[in-house]
Short mmCIF file of C-alpha atoms and ligand atoms in Angstrom, two decimals:
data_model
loop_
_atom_site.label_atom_id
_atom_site.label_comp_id
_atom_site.label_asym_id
_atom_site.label_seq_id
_atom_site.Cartn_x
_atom_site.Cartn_y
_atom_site.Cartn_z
CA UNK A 8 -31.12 -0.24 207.17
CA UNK A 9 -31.81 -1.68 203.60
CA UNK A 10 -31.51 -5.09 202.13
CA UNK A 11 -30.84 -6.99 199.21
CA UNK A 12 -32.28 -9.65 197.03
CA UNK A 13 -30.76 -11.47 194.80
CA UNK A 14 -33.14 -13.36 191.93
CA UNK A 15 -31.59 -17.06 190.70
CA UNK A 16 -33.56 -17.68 187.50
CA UNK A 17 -33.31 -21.79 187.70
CA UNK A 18 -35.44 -24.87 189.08
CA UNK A 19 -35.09 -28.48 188.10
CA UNK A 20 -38.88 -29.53 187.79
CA UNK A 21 -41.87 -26.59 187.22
CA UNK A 22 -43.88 -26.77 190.42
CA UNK A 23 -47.69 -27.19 188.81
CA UNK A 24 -48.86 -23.64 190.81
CA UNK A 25 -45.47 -21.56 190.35
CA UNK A 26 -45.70 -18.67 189.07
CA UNK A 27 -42.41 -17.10 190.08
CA UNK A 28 -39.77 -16.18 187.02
CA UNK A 29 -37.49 -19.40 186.45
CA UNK A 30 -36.31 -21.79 183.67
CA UNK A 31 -36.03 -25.42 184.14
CA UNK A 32 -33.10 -25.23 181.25
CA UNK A 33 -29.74 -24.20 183.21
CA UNK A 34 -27.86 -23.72 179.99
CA UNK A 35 -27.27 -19.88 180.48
CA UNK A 36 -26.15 -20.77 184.31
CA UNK A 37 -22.95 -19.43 183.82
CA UNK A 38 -23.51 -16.70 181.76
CA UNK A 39 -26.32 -15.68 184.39
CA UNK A 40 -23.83 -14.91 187.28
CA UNK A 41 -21.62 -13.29 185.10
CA UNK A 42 -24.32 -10.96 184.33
CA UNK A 43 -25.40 -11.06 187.80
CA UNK A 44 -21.90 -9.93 189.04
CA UNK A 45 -21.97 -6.88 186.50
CA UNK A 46 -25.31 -5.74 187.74
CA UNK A 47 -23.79 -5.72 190.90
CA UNK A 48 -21.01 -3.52 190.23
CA UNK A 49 -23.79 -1.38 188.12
CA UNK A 50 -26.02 -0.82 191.17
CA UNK A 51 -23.71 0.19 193.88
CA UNK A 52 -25.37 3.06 194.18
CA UNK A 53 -28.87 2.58 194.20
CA UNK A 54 -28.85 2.44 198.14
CA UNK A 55 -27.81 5.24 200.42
CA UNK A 56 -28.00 3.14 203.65
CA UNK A 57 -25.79 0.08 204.80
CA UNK A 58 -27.04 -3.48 204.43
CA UNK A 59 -28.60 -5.83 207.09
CA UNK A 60 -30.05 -8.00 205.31
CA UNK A 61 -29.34 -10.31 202.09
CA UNK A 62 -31.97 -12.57 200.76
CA UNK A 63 -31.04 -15.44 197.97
CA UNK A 64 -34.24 -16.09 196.33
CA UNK A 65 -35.70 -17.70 193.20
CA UNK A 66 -35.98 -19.97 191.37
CA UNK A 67 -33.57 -22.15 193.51
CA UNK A 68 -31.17 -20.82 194.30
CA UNK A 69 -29.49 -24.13 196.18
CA UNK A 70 -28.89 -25.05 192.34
CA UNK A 71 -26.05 -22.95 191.78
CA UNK A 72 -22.71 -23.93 192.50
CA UNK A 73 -21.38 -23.06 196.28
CA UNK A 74 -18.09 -21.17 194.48
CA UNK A 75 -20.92 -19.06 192.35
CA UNK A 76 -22.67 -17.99 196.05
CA UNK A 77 -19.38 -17.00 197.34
CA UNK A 78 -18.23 -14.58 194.72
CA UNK A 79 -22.08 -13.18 194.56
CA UNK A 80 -21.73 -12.68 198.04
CA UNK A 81 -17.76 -11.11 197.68
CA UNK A 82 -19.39 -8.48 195.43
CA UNK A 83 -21.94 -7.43 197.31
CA UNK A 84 -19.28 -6.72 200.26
CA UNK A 85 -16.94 -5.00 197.80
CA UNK A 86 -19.63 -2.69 196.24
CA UNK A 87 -22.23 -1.94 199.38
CA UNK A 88 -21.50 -1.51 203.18
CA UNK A 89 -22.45 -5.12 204.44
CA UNK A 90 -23.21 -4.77 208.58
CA UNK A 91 -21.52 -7.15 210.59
CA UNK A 92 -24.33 -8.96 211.38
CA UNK A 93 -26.47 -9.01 208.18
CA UNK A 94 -29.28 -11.64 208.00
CA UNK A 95 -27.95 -13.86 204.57
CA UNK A 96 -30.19 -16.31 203.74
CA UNK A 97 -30.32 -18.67 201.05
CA UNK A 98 -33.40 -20.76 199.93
CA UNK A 99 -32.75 -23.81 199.11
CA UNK A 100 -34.95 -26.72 197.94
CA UNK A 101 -34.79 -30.37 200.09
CA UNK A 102 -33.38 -32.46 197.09
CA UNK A 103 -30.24 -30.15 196.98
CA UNK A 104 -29.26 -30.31 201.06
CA UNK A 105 -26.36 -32.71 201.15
CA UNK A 106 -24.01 -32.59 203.56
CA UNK A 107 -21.36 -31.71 201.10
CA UNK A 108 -23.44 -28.57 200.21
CA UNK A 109 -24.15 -27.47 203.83
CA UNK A 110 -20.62 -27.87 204.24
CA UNK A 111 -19.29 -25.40 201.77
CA UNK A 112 -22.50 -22.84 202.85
CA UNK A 113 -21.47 -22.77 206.24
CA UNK A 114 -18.05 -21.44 204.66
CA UNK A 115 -19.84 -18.88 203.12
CA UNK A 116 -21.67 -16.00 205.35
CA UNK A 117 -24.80 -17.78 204.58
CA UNK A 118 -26.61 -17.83 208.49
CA UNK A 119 -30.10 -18.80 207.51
CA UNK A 120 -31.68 -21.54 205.23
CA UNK A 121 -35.37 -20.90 203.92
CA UNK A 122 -36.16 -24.74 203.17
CA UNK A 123 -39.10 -25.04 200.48
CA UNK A 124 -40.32 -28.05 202.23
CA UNK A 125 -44.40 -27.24 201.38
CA UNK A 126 -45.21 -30.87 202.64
CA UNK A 127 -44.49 -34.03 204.45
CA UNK A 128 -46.46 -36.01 202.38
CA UNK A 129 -45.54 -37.72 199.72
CA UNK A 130 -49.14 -37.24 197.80
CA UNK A 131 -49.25 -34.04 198.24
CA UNK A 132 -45.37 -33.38 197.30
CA UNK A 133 -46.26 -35.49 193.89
CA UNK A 134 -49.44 -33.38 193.44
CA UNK A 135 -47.42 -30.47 193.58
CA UNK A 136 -44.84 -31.35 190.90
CA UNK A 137 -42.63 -31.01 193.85
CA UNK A 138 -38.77 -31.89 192.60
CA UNK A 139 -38.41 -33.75 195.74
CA UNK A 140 -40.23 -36.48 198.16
CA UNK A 141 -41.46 -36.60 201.28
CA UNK A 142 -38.59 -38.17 203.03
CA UNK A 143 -35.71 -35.51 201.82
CA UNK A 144 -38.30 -33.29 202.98
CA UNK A 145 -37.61 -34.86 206.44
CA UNK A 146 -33.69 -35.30 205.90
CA UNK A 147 -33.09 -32.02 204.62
CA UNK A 148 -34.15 -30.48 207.65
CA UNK A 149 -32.21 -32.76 209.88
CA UNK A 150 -29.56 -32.50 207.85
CA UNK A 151 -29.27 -29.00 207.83
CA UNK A 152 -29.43 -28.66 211.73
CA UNK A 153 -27.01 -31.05 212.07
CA UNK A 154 -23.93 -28.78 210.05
CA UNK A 155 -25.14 -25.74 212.47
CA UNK A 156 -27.88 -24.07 210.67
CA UNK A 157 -29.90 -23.50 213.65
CA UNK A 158 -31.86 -20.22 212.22
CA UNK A 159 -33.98 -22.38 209.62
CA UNK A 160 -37.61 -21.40 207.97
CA UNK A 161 -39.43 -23.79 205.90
CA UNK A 162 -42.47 -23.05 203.85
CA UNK A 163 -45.66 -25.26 204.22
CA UNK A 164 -48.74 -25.02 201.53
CA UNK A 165 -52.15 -25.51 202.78
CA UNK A 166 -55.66 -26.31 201.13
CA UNK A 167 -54.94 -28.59 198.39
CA UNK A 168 -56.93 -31.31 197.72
CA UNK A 169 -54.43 -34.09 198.50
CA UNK A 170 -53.78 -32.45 202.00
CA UNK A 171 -56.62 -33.54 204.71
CA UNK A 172 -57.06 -31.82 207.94
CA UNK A 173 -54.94 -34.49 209.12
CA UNK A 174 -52.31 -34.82 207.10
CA UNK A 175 -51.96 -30.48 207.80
CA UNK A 176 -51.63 -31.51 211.31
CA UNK A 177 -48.64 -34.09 210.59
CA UNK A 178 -46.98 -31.05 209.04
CA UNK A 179 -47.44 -28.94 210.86
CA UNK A 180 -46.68 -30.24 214.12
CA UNK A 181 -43.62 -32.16 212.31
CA UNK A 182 -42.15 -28.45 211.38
CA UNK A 183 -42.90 -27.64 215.42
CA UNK A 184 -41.49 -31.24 216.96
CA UNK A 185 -38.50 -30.22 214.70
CA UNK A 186 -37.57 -27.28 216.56
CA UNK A 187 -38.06 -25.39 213.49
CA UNK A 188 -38.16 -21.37 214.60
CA UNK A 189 -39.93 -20.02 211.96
CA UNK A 190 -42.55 -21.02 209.39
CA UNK A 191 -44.09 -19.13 206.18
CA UNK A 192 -47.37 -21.32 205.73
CA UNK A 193 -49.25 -20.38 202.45
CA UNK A 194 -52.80 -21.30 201.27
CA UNK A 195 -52.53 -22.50 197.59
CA UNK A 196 -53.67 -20.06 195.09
CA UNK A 197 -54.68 -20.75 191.33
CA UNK A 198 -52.45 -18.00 189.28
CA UNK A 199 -53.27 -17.50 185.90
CA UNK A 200 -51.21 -19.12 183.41
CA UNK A 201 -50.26 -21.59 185.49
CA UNK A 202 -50.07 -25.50 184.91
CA UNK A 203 -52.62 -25.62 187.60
CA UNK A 204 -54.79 -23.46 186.47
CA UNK A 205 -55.24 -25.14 183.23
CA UNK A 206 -56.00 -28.23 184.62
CA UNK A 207 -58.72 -26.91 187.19
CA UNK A 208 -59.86 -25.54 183.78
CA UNK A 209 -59.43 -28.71 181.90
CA UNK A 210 -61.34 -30.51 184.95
CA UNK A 211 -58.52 -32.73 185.41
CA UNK A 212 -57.90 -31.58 189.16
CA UNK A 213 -60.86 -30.06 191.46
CA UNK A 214 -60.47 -26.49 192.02
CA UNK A 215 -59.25 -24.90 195.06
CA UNK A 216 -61.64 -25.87 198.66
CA UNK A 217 -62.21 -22.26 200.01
CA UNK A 218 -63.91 -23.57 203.15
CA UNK A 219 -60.91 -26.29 203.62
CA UNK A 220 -58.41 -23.45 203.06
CA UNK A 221 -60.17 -21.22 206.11
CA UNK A 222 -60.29 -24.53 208.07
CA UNK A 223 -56.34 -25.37 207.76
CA UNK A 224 -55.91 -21.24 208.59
CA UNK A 225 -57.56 -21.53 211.73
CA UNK A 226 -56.17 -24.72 212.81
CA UNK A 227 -52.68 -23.42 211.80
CA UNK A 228 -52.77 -20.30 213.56
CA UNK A 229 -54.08 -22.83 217.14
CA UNK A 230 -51.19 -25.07 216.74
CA UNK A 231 -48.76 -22.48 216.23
CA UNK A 232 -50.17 -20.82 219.44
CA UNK A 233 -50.46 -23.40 221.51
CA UNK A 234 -46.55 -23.78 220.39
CA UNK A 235 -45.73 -20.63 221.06
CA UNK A 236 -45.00 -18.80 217.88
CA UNK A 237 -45.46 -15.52 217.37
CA UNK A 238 -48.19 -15.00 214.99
CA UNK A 239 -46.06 -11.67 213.13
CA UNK A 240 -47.49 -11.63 209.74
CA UNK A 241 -50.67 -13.56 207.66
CA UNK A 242 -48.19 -16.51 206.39
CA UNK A 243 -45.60 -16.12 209.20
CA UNK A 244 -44.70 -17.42 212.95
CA UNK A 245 -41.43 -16.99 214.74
CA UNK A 246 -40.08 -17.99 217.61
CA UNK A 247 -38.94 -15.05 219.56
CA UNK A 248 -36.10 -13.22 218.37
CA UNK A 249 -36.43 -15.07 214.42
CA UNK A 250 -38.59 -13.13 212.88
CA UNK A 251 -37.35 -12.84 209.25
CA UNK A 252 -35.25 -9.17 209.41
CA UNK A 253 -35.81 -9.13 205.45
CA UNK A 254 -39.13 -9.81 204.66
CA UNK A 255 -39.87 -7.68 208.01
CA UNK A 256 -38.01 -4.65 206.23
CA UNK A 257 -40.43 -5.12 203.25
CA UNK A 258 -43.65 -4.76 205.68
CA UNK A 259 -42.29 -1.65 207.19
CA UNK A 260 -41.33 0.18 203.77
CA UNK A 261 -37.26 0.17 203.76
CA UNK A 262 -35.45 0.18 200.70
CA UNK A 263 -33.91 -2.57 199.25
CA UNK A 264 -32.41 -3.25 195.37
CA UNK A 265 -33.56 -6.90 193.99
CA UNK A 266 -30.99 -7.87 191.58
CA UNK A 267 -31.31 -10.53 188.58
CA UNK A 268 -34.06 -11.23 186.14
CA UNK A 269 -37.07 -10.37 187.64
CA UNK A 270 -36.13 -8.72 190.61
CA UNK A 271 -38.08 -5.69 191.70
CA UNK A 272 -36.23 -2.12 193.56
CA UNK A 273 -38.17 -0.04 196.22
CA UNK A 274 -36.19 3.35 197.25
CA UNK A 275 -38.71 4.80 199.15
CA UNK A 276 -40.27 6.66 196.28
CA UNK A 277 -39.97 4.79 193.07
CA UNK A 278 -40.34 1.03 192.50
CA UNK A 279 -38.19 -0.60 189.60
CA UNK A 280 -38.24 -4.30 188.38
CA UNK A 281 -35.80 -5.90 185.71
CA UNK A 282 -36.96 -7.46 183.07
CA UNK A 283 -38.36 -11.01 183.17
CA UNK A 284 -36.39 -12.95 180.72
CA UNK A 285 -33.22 -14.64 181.38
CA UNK A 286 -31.78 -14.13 177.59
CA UNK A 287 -32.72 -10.42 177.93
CA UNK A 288 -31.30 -9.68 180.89
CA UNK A 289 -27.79 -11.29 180.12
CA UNK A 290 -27.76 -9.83 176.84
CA UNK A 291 -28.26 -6.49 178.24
CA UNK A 292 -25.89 -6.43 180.85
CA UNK A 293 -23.30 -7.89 178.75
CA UNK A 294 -23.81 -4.47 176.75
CA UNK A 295 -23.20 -2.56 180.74
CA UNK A 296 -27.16 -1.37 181.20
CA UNK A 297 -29.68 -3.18 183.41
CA UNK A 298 -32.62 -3.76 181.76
CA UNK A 299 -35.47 -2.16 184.20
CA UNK A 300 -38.56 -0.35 183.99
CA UNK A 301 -39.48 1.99 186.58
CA UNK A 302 -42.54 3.98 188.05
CA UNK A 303 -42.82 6.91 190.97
CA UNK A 304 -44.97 5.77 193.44
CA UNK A 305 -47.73 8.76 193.93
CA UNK A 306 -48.54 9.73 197.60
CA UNK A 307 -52.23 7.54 197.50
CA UNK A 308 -50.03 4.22 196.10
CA UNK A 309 -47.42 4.58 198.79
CA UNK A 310 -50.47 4.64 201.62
CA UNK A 311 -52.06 1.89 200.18
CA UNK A 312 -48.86 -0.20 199.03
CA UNK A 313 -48.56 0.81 203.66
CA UNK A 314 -52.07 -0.28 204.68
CA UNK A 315 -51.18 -3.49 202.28
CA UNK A 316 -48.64 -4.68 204.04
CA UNK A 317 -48.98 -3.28 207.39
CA UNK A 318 -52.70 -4.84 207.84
CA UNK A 319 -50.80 -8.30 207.30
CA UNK A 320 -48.53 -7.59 210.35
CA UNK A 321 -49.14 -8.12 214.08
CA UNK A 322 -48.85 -4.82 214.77
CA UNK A 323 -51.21 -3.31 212.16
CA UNK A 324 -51.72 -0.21 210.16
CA UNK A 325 -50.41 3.03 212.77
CA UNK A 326 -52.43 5.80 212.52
CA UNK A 327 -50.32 8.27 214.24
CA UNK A 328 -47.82 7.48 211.08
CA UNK A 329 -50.52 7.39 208.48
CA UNK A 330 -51.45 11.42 209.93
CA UNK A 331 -48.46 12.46 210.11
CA UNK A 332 -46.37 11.06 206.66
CA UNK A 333 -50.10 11.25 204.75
CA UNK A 334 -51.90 13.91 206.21
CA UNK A 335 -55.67 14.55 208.19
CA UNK A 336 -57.96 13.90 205.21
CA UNK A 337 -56.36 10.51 204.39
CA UNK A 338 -56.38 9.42 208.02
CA UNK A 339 -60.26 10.54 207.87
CA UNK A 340 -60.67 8.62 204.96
CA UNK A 341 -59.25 4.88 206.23
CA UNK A 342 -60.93 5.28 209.50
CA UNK A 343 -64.06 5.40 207.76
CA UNK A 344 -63.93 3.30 205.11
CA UNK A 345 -62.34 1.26 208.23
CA UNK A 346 -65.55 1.05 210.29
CA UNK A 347 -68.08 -0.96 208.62
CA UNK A 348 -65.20 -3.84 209.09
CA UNK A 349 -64.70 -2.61 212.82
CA UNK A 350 -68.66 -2.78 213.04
CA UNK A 351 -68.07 -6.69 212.04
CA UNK A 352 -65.20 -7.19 214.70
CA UNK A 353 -62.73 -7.76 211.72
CA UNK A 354 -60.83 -5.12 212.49
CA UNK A 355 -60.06 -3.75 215.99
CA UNK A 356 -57.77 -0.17 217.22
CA UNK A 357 -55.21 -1.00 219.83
CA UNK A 358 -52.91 1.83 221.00
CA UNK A 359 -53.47 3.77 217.91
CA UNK A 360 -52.86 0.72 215.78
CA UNK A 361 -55.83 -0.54 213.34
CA UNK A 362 -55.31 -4.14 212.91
CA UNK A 363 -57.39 -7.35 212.14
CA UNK A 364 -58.90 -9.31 214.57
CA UNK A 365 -58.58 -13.27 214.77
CA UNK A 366 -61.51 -13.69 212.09
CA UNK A 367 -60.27 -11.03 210.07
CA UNK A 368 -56.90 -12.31 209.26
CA UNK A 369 -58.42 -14.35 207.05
CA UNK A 370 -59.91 -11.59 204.97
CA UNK A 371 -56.97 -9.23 205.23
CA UNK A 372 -56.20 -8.89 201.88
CA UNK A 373 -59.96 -8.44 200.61
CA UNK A 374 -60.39 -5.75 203.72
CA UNK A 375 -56.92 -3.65 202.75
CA UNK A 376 -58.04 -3.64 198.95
CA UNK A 377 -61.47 -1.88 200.89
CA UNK A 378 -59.32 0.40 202.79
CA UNK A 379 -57.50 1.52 199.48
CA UNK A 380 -57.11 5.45 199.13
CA UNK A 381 -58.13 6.44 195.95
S1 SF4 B 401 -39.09 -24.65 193.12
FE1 SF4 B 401 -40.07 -22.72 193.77
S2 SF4 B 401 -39.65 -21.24 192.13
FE2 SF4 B 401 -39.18 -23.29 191.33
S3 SF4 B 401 -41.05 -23.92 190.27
FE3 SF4 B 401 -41.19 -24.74 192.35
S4 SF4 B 401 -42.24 -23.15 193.55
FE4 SF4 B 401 -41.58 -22.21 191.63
#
């Protein structure tokens, strides 16, 4: 089982806290997929297992052209073993949903939208430097459930100043009245470099409410209980039976090649990433190489890249694995370094699984970095 990700470069309006690769100029669109269709052909043989799942990300990747999404997708069948029933999903961004578009995806084998909703609220969406408003927020989603799109995920932001504990209830119990089965919900973080970050600098927006942020966690993970969502990873609730099969691959370690500008490769051992420039990358594979750089993961990154990821699950970190793949003195290690955060009732064991406990899911991150093998 491996997957695929595909990178589109392209937005039409810089979200003030992005700091994903993209361009707001689509000038090199064309030349892009060209590139993008070489690299395929030039990476057939990066993975040794067939394909379940097939991720469009970005960027937006709604922007490009439904014909352009169809031949992507026709060379990924002709150069990799596709299964028959691969998870494809495309994201795609609330101002693009038309019904002409859903139309020609639902010709495609697209059979999940990730909808970049982040808010019902037209404040918030304008605080944002969202491209779109509140009410194609609202439309897209109907929209899209109309033309048979039933296995839909939106995204939701949380903890930014425009967004009270109110208005975080309106969206999130909008997403849940919509019948929407999954939800990625993320609390807003100040990247470096960022538009948003220089104006938290410049004082011209307040900086980032911890205290709200851990409020709007804890009420989000209620709600989404009391709705019955499965609580499967930090940002992430599903309905049984849609958890995401790509992002889940991720959290257990499969490999999967990331394709276009950007776009990192994990084969089990080594981690690759292309380059981060659209120019660069089309220039490059116009001469047949794709520009990557590469590193071998040593045995103490691959545990920790494991307790990283595996903390943020339901299930947790498994020790029995962590013994066996990393050996005695490592498992030693994390269950000591895990116990002053067991002492605190952050983290609990279950059935040989070390996982965090309601309170500490919202220090996951800060309590893997402790757990860290060095
Ligand atoms: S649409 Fe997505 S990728 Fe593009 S700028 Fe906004 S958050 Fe970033």
């Amino acid at each position: 089982m491996a997957g695929v990700y595909i990178h589109i470069p392209f937005c039409r309006k810089a979200c003030h806290y992005c700091n994903f690769h993209f361009s707001t100029s689509i000038q090199l669109q064309d030349s892009f997929v060209t590139a993008l269709l070489q690299e395929i052909d030039l990476q057939q043989n990066y993975l040794l297992e067939p394909v379940s799942t097939i991720y469009f990300g970005g960027g937006t990747p709604s922007i490009l052209p439904s014909a352009n999404i169809k031949n992507i997708i026709f060379r990924l069948q002709k150069n990799f073993i596709i299964e028959n029933n691969a998870e494809i999903t495309l994201e795609a961004n609330p101002d693009d949903i038309t019904e002409g578009k859903l139309a020609e995806w639902k010709q495609t084998a697209i059979n999940r939208l990730s909808i970049g909703i982040q808010s019902f609220v037209q404040e918030d969406l304008r605080w944002m430097n969202r491209a779109h408003t509140a009410q194609q927020a609202f439309d897209s989603i109907t929209l899209a459930q109309k033309a048979g799109f039933n296995n839909l995920t939106i995204d939701l932001i949380y903890g930014t100043p425009t967004l009270s504990d109110e208005a975080w209830e309106k969206n999130v119990k909008t997403a849940i009245a919509l019948q929407i089965p999954h939800l990625s919900c993320y609390a807003l973080t100040v990247e470096p470099k960022t538009a948003l970050a220089k104006m938290i600098q410049q004082k011209a927006v307040g900086d980032v409410d911890t205290e709200k942020q851990a409020r709007h966690f804890e009420l989000l993970m209620q709600w989404m209980k009391e709705a019955g969502y499965e609580h499967y990873e930090i940002s992430n609730f599903a309905k049984p039976g849609y958890r995401s099969r790509h992002n889940s691959s991720y959290w257990q370690g499969k490999p999967y090649v990331g394709l276009g500008p950007s776009a990192h490769s994990f084969n089990g051992t080594s981690r690759q990433w292309n380059v981060a420039n659209n120019a660069l990358y089309i220039q490059s594979l116009s001469k047949g190489l794709v520009p990557f750089e590469a590193e071998v993961l040593t045995t103490e990154q691959q545990l920790n890249e494991y307790i990283m990821t595996s903390l943020r699950t339901m299930e947790g970190i498994s020790l029995q694995n962590v013994k066996h793949s990393f050996g005695k003195d490592k498992y030693e290690y994390l269950i000591n370094t895990a116990l002053p955060h067991l002492n605190h009732q952050h983290l609990t064991i279950e059935n040989d699984f070390l996982k965090t406990t309601t309170a500490g899911k919202l220090l996951a991150d800060g309590i893997a970095a402790d757990l860290f093998v060095l």
